[in-house]
């Protein structure tokens, strides 16, 4: 069952409290735009070069993974393609058996150095 929230019927104070609680659930994320901005500020590349460098990096990683090549970034981690075999599945609502096709998925394994840094 899904809860319905009608923001129009809430007073301003309650509406703000609900918005704050929902926002606090969101995890902050580092975006490509923020990475480009950091290159601009810390290395001195112009904004266009910074954006192009970030795009080129992610294009290279993506192309490598699509071609089946693992991506290993020292002191950070490894991106690998894993082939998952076909398997029987089940529709949870109806219980009907549904075959799940074989597929390729990306996995990431953090390096020991990154894990240690995250643990503090």
XYZ file of C-alpha atoms in Angstrom:
120
model
C 0.000 0.000 0.000
C 1.340 3.420 -0.954
C 0.732 6.518 1.171
C -0.825 9.537 -0.519
C 0.277 12.992 0.656
C -1.720 16.068 -0.315
C 0.628 19.030 0.127
C -2.163 21.516 -0.694
C -4.111 20.587 2.433
C -1.100 20.977 4.781
C -0.251 24.163 6.595
C 3.058 25.822 5.649
C 4.895 24.604 8.744
C 3.894 20.964 8.218
C 4.633 21.134 4.468
C 8.165 22.434 5.188
C 8.745 19.672 7.754
C 7.706 16.985 5.268
C 9.921 18.472 2.537
C 12.903 18.630 4.912
C 12.431 15.024 5.995
C 12.225 13.840 2.375
C 15.293 15.882 1.393
C 17.264 14.412 4.290
C 16.682 10.934 2.834
C 18.500 11.863 -0.362
C 22.190 11.047 -0.508
C 24.345 13.819 -1.950
C 26.068 12.791 -5.160
C 29.071 14.067 -7.084
C 27.955 14.934 -10.616
C 29.860 15.175 -13.897
C 29.243 18.935 -13.848
C 30.817 19.176 -10.390
C 33.831 17.140 -11.549
C 34.291 19.493 -14.506
C 34.034 22.482 -12.158
C 36.738 20.973 -9.910
C 39.054 20.530 -12.922
C 38.414 24.149 -13.844
C 39.138 25.419 -10.323
C 42.039 23.172 -9.279
C 43.923 22.487 -12.511
C 43.171 25.609 -14.478
C 41.584 24.102 -17.564
C 38.897 26.257 -19.084
C 35.307 25.129 -18.509
C 34.891 23.680 -22.000
C 38.126 21.649 -21.740
C 37.109 20.443 -18.283
C 33.725 19.242 -19.504
C 35.294 17.601 -22.571
C 37.879 15.795 -20.416
C 35.213 14.404 -18.062
C 33.055 13.323 -21.017
C 36.050 11.683 -22.721
C 36.936 9.777 -19.541
C 33.431 8.371 -19.107
C 33.143 7.607 -22.834
C 36.391 5.611 -22.618
C 35.191 3.687 -19.548
C 31.812 2.998 -21.175
C 33.321 1.874 -24.485
C 35.773 -0.419 -22.718
C 33.000 -2.068 -20.708
C 30.718 -2.434 -23.746
C 33.597 -4.174 -25.553
C 34.049 -6.539 -22.613
C 37.281 -5.009 -21.293
C 37.635 -4.603 -17.521
C 38.477 -1.124 -16.251
C 41.003 -1.019 -13.410
C 41.681 2.307 -11.716
C 44.588 2.118 -9.293
C 43.736 2.962 -5.671
C 40.055 3.236 -6.605
C 38.624 -0.038 -7.875
C 37.683 -2.295 -10.771
C 34.683 -2.210 -13.086
C 33.949 -5.579 -14.639
C 31.350 -7.052 -16.961
C 29.668 -10.134 -15.575
C 27.531 -12.420 -17.734
C 24.463 -13.646 -15.911
C 22.987 -16.898 -17.185
C 19.318 -17.216 -18.067
C 17.219 -18.378 -15.154
C 13.626 -19.002 -14.214
C 11.886 -16.121 -12.509
C 8.473 -15.513 -11.047
C 6.016 -12.626 -11.266
C 5.543 -11.732 -7.574
C 2.004 -10.478 -8.130
C 0.598 -13.471 -10.030
C 3.106 -16.204 -9.203
C 3.434 -16.943 -12.925
C 6.787 -18.411 -14.019
C 8.680 -16.051 -16.325
C 12.034 -16.828 -17.955
C 14.733 -14.221 -17.311
C 17.067 -13.832 -20.284
C 20.846 -13.962 -20.109
C 22.335 -10.512 -19.656
C 25.518 -8.610 -19.013
C 25.838 -6.448 -15.914
C 28.518 -4.081 -14.649
C 30.017 -4.769 -11.242
C 32.292 -2.513 -9.215
C 34.764 -3.740 -6.617
C 36.394 -1.062 -4.499
C 40.141 -1.329 -3.915
C 41.465 -2.023 -0.424
C 42.859 1.509 -0.333
C 39.444 3.033 -1.090
C 37.750 0.763 1.451
C 40.277 1.795 4.102
C 39.734 5.498 3.343
C 35.949 5.098 3.588
C 36.263 3.309 6.942
C 38.318 6.207 8.254
